[in-house]
Amino acid sequence: MLSASVPNHTAFHPSTFILLGIPGMQDQHVWIAIPFCSMYLLALVGNGTILYIIVTDRSLHEPMYLFLCLLSITDLVLCSTTLPKMLTIFWLKSHVISYHGCLTQMFFVHAVFATESAVLLAMAFDRYVAICRPLHYTSILNATMIGKIGLACVIRGLVFVFPFVILIERLPFCGHQVIPHTYCEHMGIAKLACANIKPNTIYGLTVALSVTGMDVVLIATSYILILQAVLRLPSKDAQFRAFSTCGAHICVILVFYIPAFFSFFTHRFGHHVPPQVHIILANLYLLVPPVLNPMVYGINTKQIRLRILDFLTRRR
């Protein structure tokens, strides 16, 4: 009975998976972890500071800062979903992760990424209304509307990503347990299955193109309309400041989306992409934006910068 039940269990869902880390670079794991750990600490400090300042200063309880607060929360969750486990792989050689732990990590990676994409869209809409419809700004983006937008961002991420769990649960794995990655993601797990994963591929592409892709299109449209409004400003100095701010925002948005789409499409079509390149970029899109966002959206904002300087002065 035991010999019959073990193969059946192994053929369907393994009790654990093994995360290899970065294939071919295992000898350098200890050193690779240092810059990743440094960026993680910067992300924690930067986003934690932004959250503290906005929450404790009632004068900053305005739409732009409330969206920035939501962005900082998603950044903290996004990088904390993968980095601690990755560091234990690199430094402690703790490669094992439970089956359900892997699915939980996969769910949060994709759900929080989709949520952050929606938050970036909401922030682009906020800037569009502030610059192109300033007289209607407070009436459009009141407290109730901001709450509804924030809730919609979270619910959308959960709803579109939950089917990933169902699609993985239906797959048998035939004893395959080794994931050549630093964290669990949908297609990385699906590729281990000894069954047809076409539904996984189709649904993953559908979500990437219709949900995240639509966010990119709408964000681009918002910034095009913003830049058109900026070009009509009479002051060259005002135009320069607006262009520099928008340029910084666009650069961070590109850093968020380009590696993410590269990772999505590499799983499906990039059979000749070296795995090291794929995995490093897949980690960067979860880590670099949380490091840059506090600087670009927070410290680059005059009110936040003044609060930070005031806080540091009082600490002395």
Short mmCIF file of C-alpha atoms in Angstrom, two decimals:
data_model
loop_
_atom_site.label_atom_id
_atom_site.label_comp_id
_atom_site.label_asym_id
_atom_site.label_seq_id
_atom_site.Cartn_x
_atom_site.Cartn_y
_atom_site.Cartn_z
CA MET A 1 0.00 0.00 0.00
CA LEU A 2 2.84 2.39 0.89
CA SER A 3 4.70 1.78 -2.35
CA ALA A 4 1.52 2.43 -4.31
CA SER A 5 0.62 5.64 -2.51
CA VAL A 6 4.04 7.29 -2.62
CA PRO A 7 4.38 7.33 -6.42
CA ASN A 8 0.81 8.62 -6.72
CA HIS A 9 1.54 11.52 -4.32
CA THR A 10 4.85 12.26 -6.01
CA ALA A 11 3.20 12.21 -9.44
CA PHE A 12 0.74 14.89 -8.46
CA HIS A 13 1.82 17.49 -5.91
CA PRO A 14 5.25 17.30 -4.30
CA SER A 15 5.45 18.28 -0.63
CA THR A 16 8.33 20.66 -1.38
CA PHE A 17 10.07 22.45 -4.23
CA ILE A 18 13.78 23.26 -4.50
CA LEU A 19 14.72 26.78 -5.58
CA LEU A 20 18.12 26.59 -7.27
CA GLY A 21 18.87 30.31 -7.19
CA ILE A 22 20.74 31.51 -10.27
CA PRO A 23 21.79 28.44 -12.32
CA GLY A 24 25.46 28.44 -13.28
CA MET A 25 26.30 31.14 -10.72
CA GLN A 26 25.95 29.15 -7.49
CA ASP A 27 29.59 29.84 -6.59
CA GLN A 28 28.92 33.58 -6.71
CA HIS A 29 25.68 33.48 -4.68
CA VAL A 30 27.35 34.80 -1.51
CA TRP A 31 28.65 37.89 -3.32
CA ILE A 32 25.58 38.44 -5.49
CA ALA A 33 23.48 38.60 -2.32
CA ILE A 34 25.34 41.67 -1.03
CA PRO A 35 24.00 44.23 -3.58
CA PHE A 36 20.54 42.63 -3.41
CA CYS A 37 20.54 42.87 0.39
CA SER A 38 21.75 46.49 0.22
CA MET A 39 18.95 47.43 -2.19
CA TYR A 40 16.41 45.64 0.00
CA LEU A 41 17.51 47.62 3.06
CA LEU A 42 17.31 50.86 1.04
CA ALA A 43 13.79 49.93 -0.06
CA LEU A 44 12.73 49.23 3.54
CA VAL A 45 14.20 52.49 4.87
CA GLY A 46 13.00 54.65 1.97
CA ASN A 47 9.43 53.38 1.85
CA GLY A 48 9.19 53.18 5.64
CA THR A 49 10.25 56.84 5.87
CA ILE A 50 7.69 57.92 3.27
CA LEU A 51 4.93 56.03 5.10
CA TYR A 52 5.89 57.50 8.48
CA ILE A 53 5.98 61.08 7.20
CA ILE A 54 2.66 60.88 5.34
CA VAL A 55 0.80 59.06 8.14
CA THR A 56 2.02 61.39 10.91
CA ASP A 57 1.63 64.69 9.02
CA ARG A 58 -2.06 65.51 8.50
CA SER A 59 -1.21 68.29 6.05
CA LEU A 60 -0.04 65.59 3.64
CA HIS A 61 -3.36 63.72 3.66
CA GLU A 62 -4.05 64.79 0.10
CA PRO A 63 -4.69 62.61 -3.00
CA MET A 64 -1.14 62.65 -4.35
CA TYR A 65 0.39 61.69 -1.00
CA LEU A 66 -2.25 59.09 -0.21
CA PHE A 67 -1.49 57.38 -3.54
CA LEU A 68 2.22 57.63 -2.70
CA CYS A 69 1.46 55.99 0.65
CA LEU A 70 -0.31 53.12 -1.15
CA LEU A 71 2.64 52.80 -3.54
CA SER A 72 5.06 52.53 -0.61
CA ILE A 73 2.96 49.78 0.98
CA THR A 74 2.88 47.75 -2.25
CA ASP A 75 6.64 48.31 -2.70
CA LEU A 76 7.36 46.98 0.79
CA VAL A 77 5.19 43.90 0.23
CA LEU A 78 6.54 43.33 -3.29
CA CYS A 79 10.22 43.17 -2.34
CA SER A 80 9.57 41.40 1.00
CA THR A 81 7.71 38.61 -0.80
CA THR A 82 10.89 37.38 -2.51
CA LEU A 83 14.04 38.96 -1.05
CA PRO A 84 14.17 37.29 2.40
CA LYS A 85 13.86 33.81 0.89
CA MET A 86 16.36 34.66 -1.85
CA LEU A 87 18.91 35.80 0.75
CA THR A 88 18.48 32.54 2.70
CA ILE A 89 19.14 30.65 -0.55
CA PHE A 90 22.29 32.67 -1.28
CA TRP A 91 23.74 32.84 2.24
CA LEU A 92 22.30 29.86 4.13
CA LYS A 93 21.83 27.47 1.19
CA SER A 94 18.20 27.02 2.27
CA HIS A 95 16.83 25.95 -1.12
CA VAL A 96 13.74 24.07 0.05
CA ILE A 97 10.28 25.68 0.06
CA SER A 98 7.02 23.88 0.81
CA TYR A 99 4.50 23.30 -1.97
CA HIS A 100 1.91 25.58 -0.39
CA GLY A 101 4.58 28.09 0.59
CA CYS A 102 5.64 28.23 -3.07
CA LEU A 103 2.06 28.78 -4.24
CA THR A 104 1.59 31.48 -1.60
CA GLN A 105 4.73 33.26 -2.73
CA MET A 106 3.66 32.97 -6.38
CA PHE A 107 0.24 34.42 -5.56
CA PHE A 108 1.63 37.43 -3.70
CA VAL A 109 4.36 38.13 -6.29
CA HIS A 110 1.83 38.40 -9.12
CA ALA A 111 -1.03 39.93 -7.09
CA VAL A 112 1.14 42.70 -5.61
CA PHE A 113 2.76 43.37 -9.00
CA ALA A 114 -0.72 43.79 -10.55
CA THR A 115 -1.73 46.01 -7.61
CA GLU A 116 1.35 48.21 -7.99
CA SER A 117 0.68 48.51 -11.72
CA ALA A 118 -2.84 49.74 -10.90
CA VAL A 119 -1.45 52.18 -8.30
CA LEU A 120 0.96 53.64 -10.88
CA LEU A 121 -2.02 54.11 -13.20
CA ALA A 122 -3.96 55.83 -10.41
CA MET A 123 -1.01 58.15 -9.75
CA ALA A 124 -0.77 58.99 -13.45
CA PHE A 125 -4.50 59.79 -13.42
CA ASP A 126 -3.98 61.94 -10.31
CA ARG A 127 -1.27 63.98 -12.08
CA TYR A 128 -3.45 64.26 -15.20
CA VAL A 129 -6.38 65.68 -13.23
CA ALA A 130 -4.10 68.01 -11.21
CA ILE A 131 -2.46 69.48 -14.33
CA CYS A 132 -5.15 69.22 -17.00
CA ARG A 133 -8.29 69.66 -14.84
CA PRO A 134 -7.05 71.68 -11.82
CA LEU A 135 -10.42 73.34 -11.11
CA HIS A 136 -12.10 69.95 -10.72
CA TYR A 137 -9.25 68.25 -8.84
CA THR A 138 -10.75 68.23 -5.34
CA SER A 139 -14.23 67.33 -6.57
CA ILE A 140 -13.00 64.39 -8.69
CA LEU A 141 -10.41 63.00 -6.27
CA ASN A 142 -12.18 63.34 -2.93
CA ALA A 143 -11.54 61.01 0.03
CA THR A 144 -14.33 58.61 -0.98
CA MET A 145 -13.04 58.30 -4.54
CA ILE A 146 -9.46 57.70 -3.36
CA GLY A 147 -10.68 54.94 -1.05
CA LYS A 148 -12.62 53.31 -3.89
CA ILE A 149 -9.62 53.54 -6.25
CA GLY A 150 -7.28 52.00 -3.65
CA LEU A 151 -9.71 49.17 -2.95
CA ALA A 152 -10.20 48.56 -6.68
CA CYS A 153 -6.41 48.32 -7.17
CA VAL A 154 -6.13 45.61 -4.51
CA ILE A 155 -9.24 43.65 -5.55
CA ARG A 156 -8.23 43.67 -9.22
CA GLY A 157 -4.85 42.15 -8.38
CA LEU A 158 -6.42 39.43 -6.24
CA VAL A 159 -9.16 38.55 -8.75
CA PHE A 160 -6.93 38.25 -11.81
CA VAL A 161 -4.14 36.34 -10.04
CA PHE A 162 -6.18 33.82 -8.04
CA PRO A 163 -6.81 31.66 -11.18
CA PHE A 164 -3.01 31.12 -11.31
CA VAL A 165 -3.35 29.06 -8.11
CA ILE A 166 -6.22 27.01 -9.57
CA LEU A 167 -4.28 26.40 -12.80
CA ILE A 168 -1.24 25.16 -10.86
CA GLU A 169 -3.30 22.99 -8.51
CA ARG A 170 -4.71 21.00 -11.44
CA LEU A 171 -1.23 20.00 -12.70
CA PRO A 172 0.63 16.75 -11.89
CA PHE A 173 4.39 17.10 -11.40
CA CYS A 174 5.66 13.51 -11.73
CA GLY A 175 8.33 14.07 -9.08
CA HIS A 176 9.77 17.22 -10.68
CA GLN A 177 10.71 19.56 -7.84
CA VAL A 178 13.66 21.70 -8.93
CA ILE A 179 12.80 25.28 -9.95
CA PRO A 180 15.76 27.05 -11.61
CA HIS A 181 14.87 30.39 -10.03
CA THR A 182 15.21 32.40 -6.81
CA TYR A 183 11.46 32.56 -6.17
CA CYS A 184 8.24 30.87 -7.24
CA GLU A 185 6.39 32.37 -10.20
CA HIS A 186 3.51 31.01 -12.24
CA MET A 187 5.24 29.78 -15.40
CA GLY A 188 8.35 28.67 -13.51
CA ILE A 189 6.19 26.23 -11.54
CA ALA A 190 3.97 25.26 -14.49
CA LYS A 191 6.98 24.23 -16.59
CA LEU A 192 7.75 21.45 -14.08
CA ALA A 193 4.41 19.75 -14.79
CA CYS A 194 4.14 16.57 -16.80
CA ALA A 195 0.86 17.67 -18.40
CA ASN A 196 -0.46 20.19 -20.89
CA ILE A 197 0.25 23.72 -19.60
CA LYS A 198 -1.35 25.52 -22.55
CA PRO A 199 -4.17 26.95 -20.35
CA ASN A 200 -1.50 28.39 -18.02
CA THR A 201 0.33 29.97 -20.93
CA ILE A 202 -2.80 31.43 -22.51
CA TYR A 203 -4.19 32.84 -19.26
CA GLY A 204 -0.79 34.25 -18.23
CA LEU A 205 -0.41 36.03 -21.57
CA THR A 206 -4.00 37.27 -21.42
CA VAL A 207 -3.45 38.84 -17.99
CA ALA A 208 -0.08 40.31 -18.99
CA LEU A 209 -1.43 41.90 -22.18
CA SER A 210 -4.99 42.84 -21.27
CA VAL A 211 -4.48 43.94 -17.66
CA THR A 212 -0.88 45.08 -17.25
CA GLY A 213 -0.62 46.03 -20.94
CA MET A 214 -3.74 48.19 -20.67
CA ASP A 215 -2.24 49.90 -17.61
CA VAL A 216 0.83 50.78 -19.68
CA VAL A 217 -1.32 52.20 -22.50
CA LEU A 218 -3.40 54.31 -20.11
CA ILE A 219 -0.33 55.55 -18.21
CA ALA A 220 1.31 56.54 -21.51
CA THR A 221 -1.89 58.33 -22.59
CA SER A 222 -2.01 60.24 -19.29
CA TYR A 223 1.58 61.43 -19.60
CA ILE A 224 1.11 62.42 -23.25
CA LEU A 225 -1.86 64.60 -22.24
CA ILE A 226 0.15 65.98 -19.31
CA LEU A 227 3.09 66.88 -21.58
CA GLN A 228 0.72 68.57 -24.05
CA ALA A 229 -0.64 70.69 -21.20
CA VAL A 230 2.90 71.48 -20.00
CA LEU A 231 3.91 72.70 -23.46
CA ARG A 232 1.13 75.30 -23.23
CA LEU A 233 2.58 76.79 -20.03
CA PRO A 234 3.89 80.34 -20.62
CA SER A 235 6.88 79.98 -18.28
CA LYS A 236 9.93 78.13 -19.58
CA ASP A 237 11.05 77.48 -16.00
CA ALA A 238 7.69 75.83 -15.20
CA GLN A 239 7.97 73.75 -18.36
CA PHE A 240 11.48 72.60 -17.41
CA ARG A 241 10.41 71.60 -13.88
CA ALA A 242 7.37 69.74 -15.20
CA PHE A 243 9.44 67.94 -17.86
CA SER A 244 12.10 66.91 -15.33
CA THR A 245 9.46 65.58 -12.93
CA CYS A 246 7.56 63.70 -15.65
CA GLY A 247 10.82 62.39 -17.09
CA ALA A 248 11.84 60.93 -13.73
CA HIS A 249 8.39 59.33 -13.31
CA ILE A 250 8.52 57.80 -16.80
CA CYS A 251 12.03 56.38 -16.21
CA VAL A 252 10.89 54.62 -13.01
CA ILE A 253 7.78 53.30 -14.75
CA LEU A 254 9.92 51.89 -17.57
CA VAL A 255 12.25 50.22 -15.04
CA PHE A 256 9.15 48.59 -13.52
CA TYR A 257 7.52 47.35 -16.73
CA ILE A 258 10.35 46.51 -19.18
CA PRO A 259 12.07 43.79 -17.05
CA ALA A 260 8.63 42.45 -16.04
CA PHE A 261 7.48 42.02 -19.64
CA PHE A 262 10.90 40.62 -20.55
CA SER A 263 10.46 37.97 -17.84
CA PHE A 264 6.86 37.19 -18.89
CA PHE A 265 7.73 36.72 -22.55
CA THR A 266 11.03 34.91 -21.91
CA HIS A 267 9.11 32.11 -20.17
CA ARG A 268 7.00 31.62 -23.30
CA PHE A 269 9.24 32.55 -26.23
CA GLY A 270 12.79 33.27 -25.02
CA HIS A 271 14.23 29.79 -25.29
CA HIS A 272 17.66 31.18 -26.25
CA VAL A 273 17.87 33.75 -23.43
CA PRO A 274 20.55 32.70 -20.88
CA PRO A 275 18.80 31.72 -17.62
CA GLN A 276 21.16 33.94 -15.61
CA VAL A 277 20.00 37.03 -17.53
CA HIS A 278 16.36 36.07 -17.19
CA ILE A 279 16.53 35.43 -13.44
CA ILE A 280 18.55 38.54 -12.60
CA LEU A 281 16.11 40.75 -14.54
CA ALA A 282 13.16 38.92 -12.92
CA ASN A 283 14.58 39.91 -9.53
CA LEU A 284 15.38 43.48 -10.52
CA TYR A 285 11.81 44.37 -11.52
CA LEU A 286 10.69 43.38 -8.01
CA LEU A 287 13.50 45.25 -6.25
CA VAL A 288 14.70 48.28 -8.22
CA PRO A 289 11.33 50.13 -8.34
CA PRO A 290 10.87 49.87 -4.53
CA VAL A 291 14.33 51.43 -4.18
CA LEU A 292 13.74 54.22 -6.73
CA ASN A 293 10.10 55.09 -6.01
CA PRO A 294 10.74 56.80 -2.63
CA MET A 295 13.43 58.97 -4.25
CA VAL A 296 11.55 59.86 -7.43
CA TYR A 297 8.02 60.22 -6.06
CA GLY A 298 8.89 61.10 -2.46
CA ILE A 299 12.18 62.89 -1.86
CA ASN A 300 11.84 64.63 -5.24
CA THR A 301 8.60 66.18 -3.91
CA LYS A 302 9.21 69.48 -2.09
CA GLN A 303 6.80 68.88 0.80
CA ILE A 304 8.21 65.39 1.54
CA ARG A 305 11.78 66.67 1.27
CA LEU A 306 11.08 69.50 3.73
CA ARG A 307 9.49 67.08 6.22
CA ILE A 308 12.52 64.77 6.01
CA LEU A 309 14.95 67.68 6.57
CA ASP A 310 12.85 68.92 9.48
CA PHE A 311 12.78 65.44 11.00
CA LEU A 312 16.58 65.05 10.67
CA THR A 313 17.16 68.51 12.17
CA ARG A 314 15.00 67.72 15.23
CA ARG A 315 16.82 64.39 15.69
CA ARG A 316 20.11 66.28 16.05
#
